[in-house]
PDB file of C-alpha atoms in Angstrom:
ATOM      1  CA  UNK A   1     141.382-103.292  16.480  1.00  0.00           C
ATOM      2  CA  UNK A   2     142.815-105.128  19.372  1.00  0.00           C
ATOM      3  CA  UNK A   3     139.494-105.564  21.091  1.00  0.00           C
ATOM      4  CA  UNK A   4     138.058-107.042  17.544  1.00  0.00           C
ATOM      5  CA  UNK A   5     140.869-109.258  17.916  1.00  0.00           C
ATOM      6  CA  UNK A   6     140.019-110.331  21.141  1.00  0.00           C
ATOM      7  CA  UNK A   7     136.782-110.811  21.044  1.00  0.00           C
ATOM      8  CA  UNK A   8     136.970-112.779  17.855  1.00  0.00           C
ATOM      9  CA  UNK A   9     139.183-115.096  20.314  1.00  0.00           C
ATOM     10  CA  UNK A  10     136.755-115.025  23.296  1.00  0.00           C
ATOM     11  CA  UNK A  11     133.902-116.683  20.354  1.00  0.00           C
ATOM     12  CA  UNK A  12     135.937-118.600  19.453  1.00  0.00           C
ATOM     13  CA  UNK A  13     136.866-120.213  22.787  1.00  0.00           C
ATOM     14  CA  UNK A  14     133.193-120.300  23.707  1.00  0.00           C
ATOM     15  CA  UNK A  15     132.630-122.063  20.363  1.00  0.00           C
ATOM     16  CA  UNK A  16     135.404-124.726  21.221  1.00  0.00           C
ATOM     17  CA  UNK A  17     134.249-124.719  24.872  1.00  0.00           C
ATOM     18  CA  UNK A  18     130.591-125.866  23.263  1.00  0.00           C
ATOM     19  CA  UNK A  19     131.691-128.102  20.562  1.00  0.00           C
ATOM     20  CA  UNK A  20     133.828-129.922  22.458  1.00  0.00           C
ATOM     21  CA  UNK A  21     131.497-131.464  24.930  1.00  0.00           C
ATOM     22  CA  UNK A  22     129.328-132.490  21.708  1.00  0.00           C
ATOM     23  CA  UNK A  23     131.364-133.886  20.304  1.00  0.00           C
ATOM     24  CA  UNK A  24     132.625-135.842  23.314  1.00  0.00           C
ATOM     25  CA  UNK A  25     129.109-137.383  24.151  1.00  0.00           C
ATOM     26  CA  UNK A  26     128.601-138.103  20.194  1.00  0.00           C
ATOM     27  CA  UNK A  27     131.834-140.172  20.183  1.00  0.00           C
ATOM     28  CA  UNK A  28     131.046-141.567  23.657  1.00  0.00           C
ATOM     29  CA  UNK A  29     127.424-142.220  22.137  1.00  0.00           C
ATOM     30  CA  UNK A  30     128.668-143.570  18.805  1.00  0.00           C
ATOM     31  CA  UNK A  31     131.247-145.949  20.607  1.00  0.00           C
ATOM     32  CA  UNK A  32     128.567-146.989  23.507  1.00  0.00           C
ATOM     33  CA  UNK A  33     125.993-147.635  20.768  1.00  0.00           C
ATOM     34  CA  UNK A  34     128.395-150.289  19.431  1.00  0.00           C
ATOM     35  CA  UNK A  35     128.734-151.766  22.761  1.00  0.00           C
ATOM     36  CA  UNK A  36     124.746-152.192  23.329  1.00  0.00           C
ATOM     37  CA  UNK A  37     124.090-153.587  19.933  1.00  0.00           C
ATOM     38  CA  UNK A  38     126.525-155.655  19.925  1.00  0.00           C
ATOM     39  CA  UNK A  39     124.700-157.517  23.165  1.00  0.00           C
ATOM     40  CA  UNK A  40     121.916-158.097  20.767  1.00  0.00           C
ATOM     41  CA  UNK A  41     121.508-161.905  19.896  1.00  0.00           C
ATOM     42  CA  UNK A  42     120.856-162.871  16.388  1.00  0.00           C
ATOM     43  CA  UNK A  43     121.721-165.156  14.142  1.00  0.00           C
ATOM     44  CA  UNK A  44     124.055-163.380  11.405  1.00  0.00           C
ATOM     45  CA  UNK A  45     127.745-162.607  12.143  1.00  0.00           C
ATOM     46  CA  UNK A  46     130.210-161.715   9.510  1.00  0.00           C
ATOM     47  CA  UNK A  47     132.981-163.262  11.751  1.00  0.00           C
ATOM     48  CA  UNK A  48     133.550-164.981  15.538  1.00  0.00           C
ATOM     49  CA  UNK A  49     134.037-161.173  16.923  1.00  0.00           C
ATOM     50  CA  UNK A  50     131.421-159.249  14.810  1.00  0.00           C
ATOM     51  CA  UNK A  51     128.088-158.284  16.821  1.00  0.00           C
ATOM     52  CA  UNK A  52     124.900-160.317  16.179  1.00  0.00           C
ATOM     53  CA  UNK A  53     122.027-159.130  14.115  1.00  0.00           C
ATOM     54  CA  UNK A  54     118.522-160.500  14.122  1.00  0.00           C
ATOM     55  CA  UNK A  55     118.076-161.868  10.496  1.00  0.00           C
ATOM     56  CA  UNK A  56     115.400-164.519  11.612  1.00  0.00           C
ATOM     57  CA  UNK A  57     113.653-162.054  13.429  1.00  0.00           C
ATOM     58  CA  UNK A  58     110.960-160.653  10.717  1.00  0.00           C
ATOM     59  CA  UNK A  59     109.822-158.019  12.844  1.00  0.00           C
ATOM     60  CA  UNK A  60     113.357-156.100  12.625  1.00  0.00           C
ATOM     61  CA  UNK A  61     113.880-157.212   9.166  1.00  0.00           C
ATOM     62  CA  UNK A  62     110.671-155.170   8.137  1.00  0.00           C
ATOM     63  CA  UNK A  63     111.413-152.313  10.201  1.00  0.00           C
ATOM     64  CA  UNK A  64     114.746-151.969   8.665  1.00  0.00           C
ATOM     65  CA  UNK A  65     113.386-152.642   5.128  1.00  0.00           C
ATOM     66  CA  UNK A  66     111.155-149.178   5.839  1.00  0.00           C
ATOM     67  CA  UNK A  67     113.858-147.101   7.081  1.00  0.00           C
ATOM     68  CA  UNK A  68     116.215-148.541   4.383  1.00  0.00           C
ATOM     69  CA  UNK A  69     113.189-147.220   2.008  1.00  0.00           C
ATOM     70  CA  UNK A  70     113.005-144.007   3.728  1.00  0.00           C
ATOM     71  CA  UNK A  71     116.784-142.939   4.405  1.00  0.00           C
ATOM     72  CA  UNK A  72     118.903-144.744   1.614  1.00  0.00           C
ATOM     73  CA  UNK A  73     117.000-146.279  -1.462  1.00  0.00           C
ATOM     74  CA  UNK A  74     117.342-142.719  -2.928  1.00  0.00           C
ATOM     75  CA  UNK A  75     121.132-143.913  -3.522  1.00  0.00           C
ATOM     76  CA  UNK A  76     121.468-147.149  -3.002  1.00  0.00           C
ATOM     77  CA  UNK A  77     118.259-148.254  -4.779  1.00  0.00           C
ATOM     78  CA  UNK A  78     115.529-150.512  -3.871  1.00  0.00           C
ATOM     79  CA  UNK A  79     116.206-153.262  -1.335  1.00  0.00           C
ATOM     80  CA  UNK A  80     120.135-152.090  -1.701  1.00  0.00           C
ATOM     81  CA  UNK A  81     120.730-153.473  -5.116  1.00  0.00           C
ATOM     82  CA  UNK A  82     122.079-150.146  -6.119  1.00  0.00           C
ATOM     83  CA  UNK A  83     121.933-147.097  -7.826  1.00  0.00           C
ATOM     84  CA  UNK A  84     123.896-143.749  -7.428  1.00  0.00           C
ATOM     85  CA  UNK A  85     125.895-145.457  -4.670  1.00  0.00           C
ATOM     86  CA  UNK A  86     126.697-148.925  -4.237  1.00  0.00           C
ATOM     87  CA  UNK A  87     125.010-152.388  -3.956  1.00  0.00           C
ATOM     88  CA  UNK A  88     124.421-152.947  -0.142  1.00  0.00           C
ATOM     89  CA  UNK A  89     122.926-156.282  -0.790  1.00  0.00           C
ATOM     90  CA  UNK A  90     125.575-157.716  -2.310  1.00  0.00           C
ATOM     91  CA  UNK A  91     127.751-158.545   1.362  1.00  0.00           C
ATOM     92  CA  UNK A  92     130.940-156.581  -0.269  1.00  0.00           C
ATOM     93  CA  UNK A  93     131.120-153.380   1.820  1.00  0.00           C
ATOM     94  CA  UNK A  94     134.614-152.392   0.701  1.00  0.00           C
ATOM     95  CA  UNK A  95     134.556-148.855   1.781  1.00  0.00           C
ATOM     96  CA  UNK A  96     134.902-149.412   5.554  1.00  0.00           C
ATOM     97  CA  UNK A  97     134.792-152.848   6.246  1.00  0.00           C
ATOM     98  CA  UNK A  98     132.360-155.614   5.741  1.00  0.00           C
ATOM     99  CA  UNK A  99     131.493-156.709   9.393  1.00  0.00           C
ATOM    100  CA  UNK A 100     128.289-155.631  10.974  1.00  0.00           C
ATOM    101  CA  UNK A 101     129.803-153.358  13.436  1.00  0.00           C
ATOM    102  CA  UNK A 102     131.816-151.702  10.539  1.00  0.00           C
ATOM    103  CA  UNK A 103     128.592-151.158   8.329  1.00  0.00           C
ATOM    104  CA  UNK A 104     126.937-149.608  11.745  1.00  0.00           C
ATOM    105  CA  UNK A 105     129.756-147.524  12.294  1.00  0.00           C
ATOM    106  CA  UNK A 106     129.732-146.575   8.506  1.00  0.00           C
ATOM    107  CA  UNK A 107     125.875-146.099   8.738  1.00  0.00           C
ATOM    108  CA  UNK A 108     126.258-143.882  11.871  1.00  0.00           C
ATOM    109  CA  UNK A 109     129.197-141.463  11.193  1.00  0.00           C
ATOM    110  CA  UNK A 110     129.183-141.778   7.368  1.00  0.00           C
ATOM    111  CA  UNK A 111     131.776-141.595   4.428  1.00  0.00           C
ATOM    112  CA  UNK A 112     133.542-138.106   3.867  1.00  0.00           C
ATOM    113  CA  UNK A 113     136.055-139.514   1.726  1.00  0.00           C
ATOM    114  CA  UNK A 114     135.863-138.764  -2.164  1.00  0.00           C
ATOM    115  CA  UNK A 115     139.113-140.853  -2.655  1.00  0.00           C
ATOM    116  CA  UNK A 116     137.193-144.168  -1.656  1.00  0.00           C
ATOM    117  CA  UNK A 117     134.772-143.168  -4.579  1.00  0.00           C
ATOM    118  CA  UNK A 118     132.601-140.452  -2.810  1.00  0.00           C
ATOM    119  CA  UNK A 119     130.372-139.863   0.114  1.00  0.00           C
ATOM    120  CA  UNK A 120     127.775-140.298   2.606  1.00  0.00           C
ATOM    121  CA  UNK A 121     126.337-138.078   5.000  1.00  0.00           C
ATOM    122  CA  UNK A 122     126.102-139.606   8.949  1.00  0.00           C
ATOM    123  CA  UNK A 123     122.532-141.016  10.452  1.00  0.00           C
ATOM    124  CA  UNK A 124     124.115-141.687  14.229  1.00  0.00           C
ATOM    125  CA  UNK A 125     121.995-138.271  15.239  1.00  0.00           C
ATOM    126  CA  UNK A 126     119.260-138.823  12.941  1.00  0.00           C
ATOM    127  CA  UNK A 127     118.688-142.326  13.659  1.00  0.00           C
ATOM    128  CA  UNK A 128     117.791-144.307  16.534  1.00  0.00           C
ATOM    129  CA  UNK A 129     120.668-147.245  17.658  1.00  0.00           C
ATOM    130  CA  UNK A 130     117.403-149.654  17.275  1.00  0.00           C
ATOM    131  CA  UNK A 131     116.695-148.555  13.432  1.00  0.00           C
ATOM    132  CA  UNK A 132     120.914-148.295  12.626  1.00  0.00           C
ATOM    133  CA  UNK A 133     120.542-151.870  14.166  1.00  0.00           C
ATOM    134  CA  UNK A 134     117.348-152.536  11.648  1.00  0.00           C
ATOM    135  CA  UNK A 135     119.112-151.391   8.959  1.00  0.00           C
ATOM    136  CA  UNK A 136     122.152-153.714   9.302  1.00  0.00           C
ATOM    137  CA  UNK A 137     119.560-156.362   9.825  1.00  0.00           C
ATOM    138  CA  UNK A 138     117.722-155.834   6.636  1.00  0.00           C
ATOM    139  CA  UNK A 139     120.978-155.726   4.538  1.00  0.00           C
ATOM    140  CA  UNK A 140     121.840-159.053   5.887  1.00  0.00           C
ATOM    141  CA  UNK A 141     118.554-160.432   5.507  1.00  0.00           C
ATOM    142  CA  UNK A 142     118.314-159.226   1.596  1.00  0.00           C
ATOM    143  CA  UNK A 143     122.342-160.620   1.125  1.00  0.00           C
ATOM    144  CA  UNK A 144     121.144-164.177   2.570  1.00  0.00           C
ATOM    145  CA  UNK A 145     118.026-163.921   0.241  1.00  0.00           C
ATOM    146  CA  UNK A 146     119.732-163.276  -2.472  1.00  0.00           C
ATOM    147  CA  UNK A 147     122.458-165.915  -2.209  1.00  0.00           C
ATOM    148  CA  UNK A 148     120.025-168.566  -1.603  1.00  0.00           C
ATOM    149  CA  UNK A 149     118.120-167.769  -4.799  1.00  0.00           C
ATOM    150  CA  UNK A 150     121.648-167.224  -6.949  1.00  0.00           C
ATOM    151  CA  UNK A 151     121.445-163.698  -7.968  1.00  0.00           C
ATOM    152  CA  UNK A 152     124.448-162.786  -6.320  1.00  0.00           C
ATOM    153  CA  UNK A 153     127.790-165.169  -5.327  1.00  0.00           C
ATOM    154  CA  UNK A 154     128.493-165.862  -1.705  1.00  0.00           C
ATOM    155  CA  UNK A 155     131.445-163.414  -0.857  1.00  0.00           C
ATOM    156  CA  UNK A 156     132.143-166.077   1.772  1.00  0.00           C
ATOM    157  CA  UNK A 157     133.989-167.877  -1.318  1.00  0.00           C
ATOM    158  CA  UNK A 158     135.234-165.252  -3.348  1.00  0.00           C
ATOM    159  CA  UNK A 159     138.277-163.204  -2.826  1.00  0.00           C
ATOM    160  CA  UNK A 160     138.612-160.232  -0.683  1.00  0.00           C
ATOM    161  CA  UNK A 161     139.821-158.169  -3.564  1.00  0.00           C
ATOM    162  CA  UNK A 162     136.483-158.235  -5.794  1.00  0.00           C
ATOM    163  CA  UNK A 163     135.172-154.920  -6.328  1.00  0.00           C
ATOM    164  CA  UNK A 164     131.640-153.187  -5.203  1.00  0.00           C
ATOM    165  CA  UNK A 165     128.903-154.062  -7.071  1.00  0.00           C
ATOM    166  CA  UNK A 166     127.024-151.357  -9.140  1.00  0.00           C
ATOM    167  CA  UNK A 167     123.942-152.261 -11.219  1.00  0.00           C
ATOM    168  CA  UNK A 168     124.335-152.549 -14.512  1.00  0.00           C
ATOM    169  CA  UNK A 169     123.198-149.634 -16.899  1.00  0.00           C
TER     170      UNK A 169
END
């Protein structure tokens, strides 16, 4: 029994011992990712200390468009309007912030909190920093579209305690 015992601990410390670097470079990667895109230049900022993204830049604004189409429409509808999840269009991103750097960060580490209203898995190893970047892009993009043709309010004038945006049934 004792040598069950200690072996189970020996696995486990090799486990640990193996994690541990992971997740070390992940974090270091996730938190160095931030850093690089935020040198990008662009033209969208949610505020004076948010990162840049490209929303003139059609190029990126496709490419994110297809990856949006590819990795999230299945919840969060076409173009981000919504479905099973929330509108991503809409510029409220109430679960973990509303800057660009916070909807990166959410994009690449995900929700696993059912108490903000459920959850969503993490792209930062699926995903390149360029198409997490895209992504961002694209959601900007669509939000400015959409405000300049009135489907949606500008939640640069409305209150900070308005609610997501789910489509209506």
């Amino acid at each position: 029994m004792r040598s069950t015992k200690m072996s189970r601990y020996r696995l486990i410390g090799r486990v640990s011992r193996a994690v541990a670097p992971t997740l070390m470079a992940l974090g270091l990667g996730i938190g160095s990712s931030l850093f690089v895109v935020g040198q990008v230049a662009a033209q969208h900022k949610a505020n004076e200390n948010d990162m840049e993204v490209p929303t003139n830049d059609m190029k990126v604004v496709e490419e994110g468009k297809a990856k949006f189409a590819q990795r999230c429409s299945f919840c969060h509808g076409q173009d981000g309007h919504g479905a099973k999840g929330p509108c991503l269009s809409c510029g409220k991103f109430h679960y973990c912030g509303n800057t660009n750097m916070e909807i990166y960060a959410t994009i690449a580490g995900g929700i696993n909190n059912r108490a903000l209203g459920g959850t969503m898995g993490a792209f930062g190893t699926t995903m390149s920093q360029e198409e997490i970047l895209s992504v961002v892009t694209f959601l900007r993009w669509e939000e400015k579209r959409r405000i300049a043709a009135g489907e949606i309010p500008d939640p640069a004038k409305e209150g900070e305690d308005s609610m997501p945006v789910f489509p209506k049934n």
